[in-house]
Coordinates of C-alpha atoms and ligand atoms in Angstrom, one line a residue:
X1 CA 105.2 159.4 -76.8
X2 CA 103.8 159.1 -73.7
X3 CA 103.4 162.6 -72.4
X4 CA 100.5 163.0 -75.6
X5 CA 98.5 160.2 -73.0
X6 CA 96.0 161.1 -71.3
X7 CA 97.4 160.9 -67.3
X8 CA 95.3 159.2 -65.2
X9 CA 97.2 160.5 -61.8
X10 CA 98.6 163.8 -61.2
X11 CA 100.8 163.4 -58.6
X12 CA 101.8 167.2 -57.7
X13 CA 104.3 168.0 -54.8
X14 CA 102.6 165.6 -52.2
X15 CA 104.6 165.4 -48.2
X16 CA 103.2 163.5 -45.8
X17 CA 104.9 163.7 -42.3
X18 CA 104.0 162.0 -39.0
X19 CA 104.4 163.4 -36.0
X20 CA 106.9 162.0 -32.8
X21 CA 104.8 162.7 -30.1
X22 CA 106.2 162.7 -26.6
X23 CA 104.9 163.1 -23.2
X24 CA 102.1 160.5 -20.8
X25 CA 99.4 163.1 -20.5
X26 CA 101.1 166.3 -22.0
X27 CA 101.9 165.1 -25.3
X28 CA 104.0 167.4 -27.1
X29 CA 105.0 167.6 -30.9
X30 CA 109.0 166.8 -31.2
X31 CA 109.4 167.0 -34.5
X32 CA 108.2 164.7 -37.6
X33 CA 109.4 162.3 -39.4
X34 CA 109.8 163.3 -43.5
X35 CA 108.1 160.5 -44.4
X36 CA 107.5 161.9 -48.4
X37 CA 108.9 165.1 -48.4
X38 CA 107.4 166.6 -52.0
X39 CA 107.2 164.0 -54.5
X40 CA 105.3 164.6 -58.1
X41 CA 105.0 162.0 -61.3
X42 CA 102.4 161.6 -63.3
X43 CA 100.5 158.3 -64.6
X44 CA 99.6 157.5 -68.7
X45 CA 96.4 155.7 -68.2
X46 CA 97.1 151.7 -69.2
X47 CA 100.6 152.9 -67.8
X48 CA 103.3 150.4 -65.7
X49 CA 105.2 153.1 -63.3
X50 CA 108.3 151.9 -61.5
X51 CA 108.6 153.3 -57.7
X52 CA 111.7 152.3 -56.2
X53 CA 113.7 152.3 -53.1
X54 CA 114.8 150.8 -50.4
X55 CA 113.3 150.0 -47.0
X56 CA 111.6 152.7 -45.3
X57 CA 112.3 155.5 -48.3
X58 CA 108.5 156.1 -48.4
X59 CA 107.3 154.0 -51.3
X60 CA 104.5 152.7 -48.6
X61 CA 103.3 156.0 -46.7
X62 CA 103.4 157.5 -50.9
X63 CA 100.9 155.0 -52.0
X64 CA 98.7 155.0 -48.6
X65 CA 99.0 158.7 -49.2
X66 CA 97.9 159.4 -53.2
X67 CA 94.5 156.4 -51.8
X68 CA 94.0 159.1 -49.1
X69 CA 94.5 156.9 -46.3
X70 CA 96.7 159.4 -45.0
X71 CA 96.1 162.7 -45.6
X72 CA 98.6 164.2 -46.7
X73 CA 100.4 167.3 -44.9
X74 CA 100.3 169.4 -47.7
X75 CA 100.2 168.2 -51.7
X76 CA 97.7 167.4 -54.4
X77 CA 96.4 163.8 -56.7
X78 CA 94.1 164.3 -59.2
X79 CA 93.1 161.2 -60.0
X80 CA 91.4 162.6 -63.4
X81 CA 91.7 165.4 -62.7
X82 CA 89.6 166.6 -59.6
X83 CA 91.6 166.8 -56.5
X84 CA 91.4 163.3 -54.0
X85 CA 93.1 165.9 -51.0
X86 CA 90.1 167.8 -51.3
X87 CA 87.3 165.6 -51.6
X88 CA 85.0 163.8 -48.2
X89 CA 83.1 162.0 -47.6
X90 CA 80.8 159.9 -50.1
X91 CA 82.8 161.7 -53.0
X92 CA 86.1 160.1 -51.7
X93 CA 84.5 157.1 -51.0
X94 CA 82.8 156.7 -54.6
X95 CA 85.9 158.3 -56.2
X96 CA 88.2 156.0 -53.9
X97 CA 85.8 152.4 -55.5
X98 CA 88.5 153.3 -59.1
X99 CA 91.4 153.3 -57.3
X100 CA 92.7 150.0 -55.8
X101 CA 95.3 148.4 -53.8
X102 CA 97.6 144.8 -52.7
X103 CA 99.6 144.7 -49.9
X104 CA 102.6 142.7 -49.4
X105 CA 101.7 140.3 -47.3
X106 CA 99.4 138.6 -48.9
X107 CA 99.2 136.2 -45.4
X108 CA 98.5 139.6 -43.0
X109 CA 96.1 140.9 -45.5
X110 CA 93.9 138.5 -46.0
X111 CA 90.8 137.5 -43.0
X112 CA 91.4 134.6 -42.4
X113 CA 87.7 133.6 -40.7
X114 CA 86.2 134.3 -44.1
X115 CA 86.3 132.0 -46.3
X116 CA 87.8 133.4 -50.9
X117 CA 84.1 133.8 -52.4
X118 CA 83.1 136.3 -49.0
X119 CA 86.5 138.3 -49.2
X120 CA 86.2 138.7 -52.6
X121 CA 82.5 139.5 -52.4
X122 CA 82.7 142.0 -49.2
X123 CA 83.9 145.3 -52.0
X124 CA 81.3 144.8 -53.7
X125 CA 78.8 144.4 -50.5
X126 CA 80.1 147.7 -48.9
X127 CA 78.9 149.2 -52.5
X128 CA 76.3 147.8 -53.5
X129 CA 77.4 146.9 -56.7
X130 CA 75.9 143.7 -57.0
X131 CA 73.5 141.3 -55.1
X132 CA 71.7 137.1 -55.6
X133 CA 72.8 135.8 -58.5
X134 CA 74.5 138.0 -60.6
X135 CA 77.5 138.8 -57.1
X136 CA 77.5 135.2 -56.8
X137 CA 78.1 134.6 -61.0
X138 CA 81.0 138.2 -60.7
X139 CA 82.6 136.2 -57.5
X140 CA 83.5 132.8 -60.0
X141 CA 83.9 135.0 -62.9
X142 CA 86.9 136.9 -60.6
X143 CA 88.2 134.4 -59.2
X144 CA 89.2 132.6 -63.0
X145 CA 90.1 135.6 -64.0
X146 CA 93.4 135.6 -61.7
X147 CA 94.1 131.6 -62.4
X148 CA 92.3 130.0 -59.3
X149 CA 89.3 127.6 -59.2
X150 CA 86.1 128.2 -59.0
X151 CA 85.2 125.1 -56.7
X152 CA 87.9 126.7 -54.5
X153 CA 85.2 129.7 -53.7
X154 CA 84.2 128.2 -50.2
X155 CA 87.7 128.1 -49.0
X156 CA 89.7 129.5 -46.4
X157 CA 93.3 131.9 -47.3
X158 CA 94.9 129.4 -44.8
X159 CA 94.5 126.3 -47.2
X160 CA 96.0 128.5 -49.9
X161 CA 99.8 129.2 -50.8
X162 CA 100.9 132.1 -50.7
X163 CA 101.0 132.9 -55.0
X164 CA 97.3 131.9 -54.9
X165 CA 96.4 134.3 -51.5
X166 CA 98.1 137.2 -54.0
X167 CA 96.1 135.7 -56.5
X168 CA 93.0 136.1 -53.9
X169 CA 94.0 139.4 -53.4
X170 CA 94.1 140.8 -56.3
X171 CA 90.7 139.4 -57.4
X172 CA 89.4 140.7 -54.4
X173 CA 91.3 143.9 -55.8
X174 CA 89.8 144.1 -59.1
X175 CA 86.3 143.3 -57.4
X176 CA 84.5 147.3 -58.0
X177 CA 85.9 147.3 -61.9
X178 CA 89.4 150.1 -60.6
X179 CA 91.4 151.9 -63.5
X180 CA 94.4 151.8 -61.1
X181 CA 95.8 149.3 -58.7
X182 CA 98.8 150.6 -56.5
X183 CA 101.3 147.4 -56.6
X184 CA 102.7 147.9 -53.1
X185 CA 105.7 144.7 -53.4
X186 CA 103.0 142.3 -54.5
X187 CA 105.9 139.2 -55.4
X188 CA 108.3 140.0 -52.4
X189 CA 107.3 137.6 -50.1
X190 CA 107.1 135.2 -52.7
X191 CA 109.4 132.7 -52.9
X192 CA 111.3 133.2 -56.6
X193 CA 109.2 130.6 -58.4
X194 CA 105.8 131.9 -58.2
X195 CA 107.2 135.8 -58.7
X196 CA 106.4 135.7 -63.2
X197 CA 104.1 134.0 -61.8
X198 CA 102.6 136.4 -60.5
X199 CA 103.8 138.9 -62.4
X200 CA 102.6 137.3 -65.4
X201 CA 99.1 137.2 -63.9
X202 CA 99.3 141.2 -63.7
X203 CA 100.8 142.1 -67.4
X204 CA 97.8 140.3 -68.6
X205 CA 95.0 141.7 -66.8
X206 CA 96.2 145.0 -67.8
X207 CA 95.8 143.7 -71.5
X208 CA 92.4 142.8 -70.9
X209 CA 90.7 145.2 -68.8
X210 CA 93.2 147.9 -69.0
X211 CA 94.5 149.0 -66.3
X212 CA 96.8 151.3 -64.9
X213 CA 99.9 150.2 -62.4
X214 CA 101.9 151.8 -59.7
X215 CA 104.1 149.4 -59.3
X216 CA 106.2 149.3 -55.6
X217 CA 109.5 148.0 -55.5
X218 CA 112.8 147.7 -53.9
X219 CA 115.3 146.9 -55.2
X220 CA 115.0 147.7 -59.8
X221 CA 115.1 144.0 -60.9
X222 CA 112.2 143.4 -60.2
X223 CA 110.9 146.9 -61.8
X224 CA 112.3 146.1 -64.5
X225 CA 110.2 144.0 -66.6
X226 CA 106.9 145.0 -66.0
X227 CA 107.4 149.0 -65.8
X228 CA 107.3 151.6 -69.0
X229 CA 108.8 154.3 -66.7
X230 CA 110.6 154.4 -63.2
X231 CA 110.5 156.3 -60.3
X232 CA 114.0 155.6 -58.0
X233 CA 113.1 157.0 -54.3
X234 CA 115.5 158.1 -51.2
X235 CA 114.8 159.5 -47.6
X236 CA 111.1 160.6 -48.7
X237 CA 112.6 162.0 -51.9
X238 CA 112.3 161.5 -55.8
X239 CA 115.9 160.6 -56.9
X240 CA 115.1 160.5 -61.0
X241 CA 112.7 159.6 -62.9
X242 CA 112.6 158.3 -66.5
X243 CA 111.6 156.1 -69.4
X244 CA 112.6 152.9 -68.5
X245 CA 115.2 151.5 -70.3
X246 CA 116.6 155.6 -70.3
X247 CA 116.2 155.0 -67.0
X248 CA 118.5 151.3 -66.9
X249 CA 120.7 152.2 -70.0
X250 CA 122.0 154.8 -68.8
X251 CA 121.2 156.3 -65.6
X252 CA 122.5 159.7 -64.2
X253 CA 121.9 160.3 -60.4
X254 CA 125.1 158.4 -58.2
X255 CA 121.9 156.4 -56.3
X256 CA 120.6 154.9 -59.5
X257 CA 123.7 154.3 -60.4
X258 CA 124.5 152.7 -57.3
X259 CA 121.1 150.0 -57.5
X260 CA 121.9 149.1 -60.3
X261 CA 125.3 148.2 -60.3
X262 CA 123.6 145.0 -57.6
X263 CA 121.3 144.1 -60.4
X264 CA 123.7 140.7 -61.9
X265 CA 124.2 140.8 -65.0
X266 CA 123.5 137.8 -66.7
X267 CA 126.3 138.2 -69.2
X268 CA 129.5 136.4 -67.5
X269 CA 132.1 138.6 -69.3
X270 CA 129.8 141.5 -69.2
X271 CA 129.2 140.9 -64.8
X272 CA 133.4 140.3 -64.8
X273 CA 134.5 143.9 -66.9
X274 CA 131.8 146.4 -64.6
X275 CA 132.0 148.6 -61.7
X276 CA 130.2 148.3 -59.1
X277 CA 129.3 151.2 -56.6
X278 CA 129.0 150.1 -53.3
X279 CA 127.0 151.9 -50.9
X280 CA 128.1 153.2 -47.7
X281 CA 127.0 153.5 -44.3
X282 CA 122.8 153.3 -43.6
X283 CA 120.0 155.6 -45.0
X284 CA 120.3 158.9 -42.5
X285 CA 117.2 159.3 -40.1
X286 CA 113.8 160.6 -41.7
X287 CA 113.1 162.2 -38.8
X288 CA 117.0 164.9 -39.5
X289 CA 117.0 164.4 -42.9
X290 CA 120.3 165.9 -44.3
X291 CA 120.5 169.5 -45.4
X292 CA 120.7 169.6 -49.4
X293 CA 120.8 166.7 -50.9
X294 CA 119.8 163.9 -49.7
X295 CA 122.5 161.2 -50.6
X296 CA 125.2 164.2 -49.5
X297 CA 125.8 161.8 -46.6
X298 CA 126.9 158.9 -48.8
X299 CA 127.4 159.7 -52.5
X300 CA 130.9 158.8 -53.8
X301 CA 131.3 162.3 -55.8
X302 CA 128.8 165.3 -53.5
X303 CA 131.1 168.5 -53.0
X304 CA 130.7 171.5 -50.8
X305 CA 126.9 172.3 -53.2
X306 CA 125.7 170.0 -52.2
X307 CA 124.8 170.1 -48.5
X308 CA 124.1 174.5 -49.2
X309 CA 121.1 173.3 -51.5
X310 CA 118.5 171.0 -52.0
X311 CA 119.1 169.6 -55.8
X312 CA 114.9 170.4 -57.4
X313 CA 114.1 167.4 -60.0
X314 CA 115.6 168.3 -63.2
X315 CA 115.0 167.3 -67.5
X316 CA 118.7 166.8 -68.6
X317 CA 116.3 164.6 -71.9
X318 CA 113.0 165.2 -72.6
X319 CA 110.8 162.5 -70.0
X320 CA 113.8 161.9 -67.5
X321 CA 114.0 164.4 -65.2
X322 CA 117.1 163.9 -62.0
X323 CA 117.0 165.4 -58.8
X324 CA 120.9 166.1 -58.2
X325 CA 123.7 168.9 -58.4
X326 CA 126.4 167.6 -60.9
X327 CA 124.4 165.3 -62.9
X328 CA 124.9 166.3 -67.4
X329 CA 124.5 164.1 -69.4
Ligands
ATP1 N1 102.1 155.1 -39.3 C1 103.5 155.8 -39.5 N2 103.8 156.6 -38.0 C2 104.7 157.3 -38.0 N3 105.7 157.0 -38.7 C3 105.3 156.4 -40.3 C4 104.4 155.6 -40.5 N4 104.3 155.2 -41.8 C5 105.8 155.0 -41.9 N5 106.3 155.9 -41.2 C6 107.9 156.6 -41.1 O1 107.9 156.7 -42.5 C7 109.1 156.4 -43.5 C8 109.1 155.9 -44.4 O2 108.0 154.7 -44.8 P1 107.8 153.1 -45.3 O3 106.9 152.8 -44.7 O4 106.4 154.3 -46.7 O5 108.5 152.7 -46.5 P2 108.7 152.4 -47.1 O6 110.0 152.5 -48.6 O7 107.2 151.6 -47.8 O8 109.9 150.8 -46.6 P3 109.8 149.6 -46.8 O9 110.9 149.1 -48.1 O10 110.5 148.8 -44.9 O11 108.1 149.1 -47.4 C9 109.8 154.9 -42.7 O12 110.5 156.2 -41.7 C10 108.6 154.2 -41.3 O13 109.0 153.8 -40.6
SF4_2 S1 123.7 166.7 -55.2 FE1 125.6 166.7 -54.7 S2 125.3 164.6 -53.0 FE2 123.1 164.7 -54.1 S3 124.2 163.1 -55.7 FE3 124.2 165.2 -56.3 S4 126.3 164.8 -56.3 FE4 125.1 163.6 -55.0
MG3 MG1 106.7 149.6 -47.8

């Protein structure tokens, strides 16, 4: 079904390396952090793609490189068919209005010296989309839209709770009427009790405003509810991507299986019976990632071939892709 829909964002073989420079006066190039290393996925209009993986696997770098906040080392990012990598200046600025980001830490991402009204109005002033009374009305409307009392417009970020601050971040992201929002772990820093409220708000806004989301999280339980499809990242690459149901019911990559076995099952009988895969060791350094399959140093079923060649993402069933030499149905 999804294949027939319009592709809003196409990420094509995206690579982002951060150079490591050493030396005080004469800097020499000592190597690179391979933060994102050949990542491809599509996001269809109106859907939510979950992007999941352990800390440091390159999720935020992927998000920032999509928005061209970091320029990619190579690869392309097509938004409505136009390559953002080739854009610069005013063209890029105009296109980027339609793509916004919500951050993990609502405390750090809001300017403490600005009141809520100023914070939400700022992008509209910079882009000159609303002025005067229309701007004030728009700020009030956005506050209502995210479930905040418009009477709080003159209050400062420290006067709000974590969940309310994240709502302010959402209102600011909505100010320029975006099509795509990259939600970078928007609920990870919140109390469990308010996480569901923020997810529900994002879902309601998605329906009402026809938004498309890339929803980043570090564990699979966080994106299960909200995602239509899920991509699993490991050390700069996509290990597996599939529809939500395929991924959770028929995971094919050993890494996805391990991540899923860490997600608690509410049914105690099923919880008792299931096999757990415990991941051993740490994620290797992205400065010197393992040869062949990046997961091989922790993979419970690795064979000789896994060190020799890098597994490509293969489509095993329609829409279900996995990067593993040994994966089969
Ligand atoms: N600006 C930067 N300069 C150098 N290295 C960076 C930079 N940003 C990220 N990295 C490195 O790139 C790798 C990927 O980082 P990234 O922040 O994208 O991971 P992440 O999956 O978002 O992790 P987390 O779950 O902790 O947010 C890490 O090794 C990180 O140290
Ligand atoms: S390619 Fe080999 S090491 Fe990598 S996930 Fe598959 S079996 Fe494990
Ligand atoms: Mg991150």
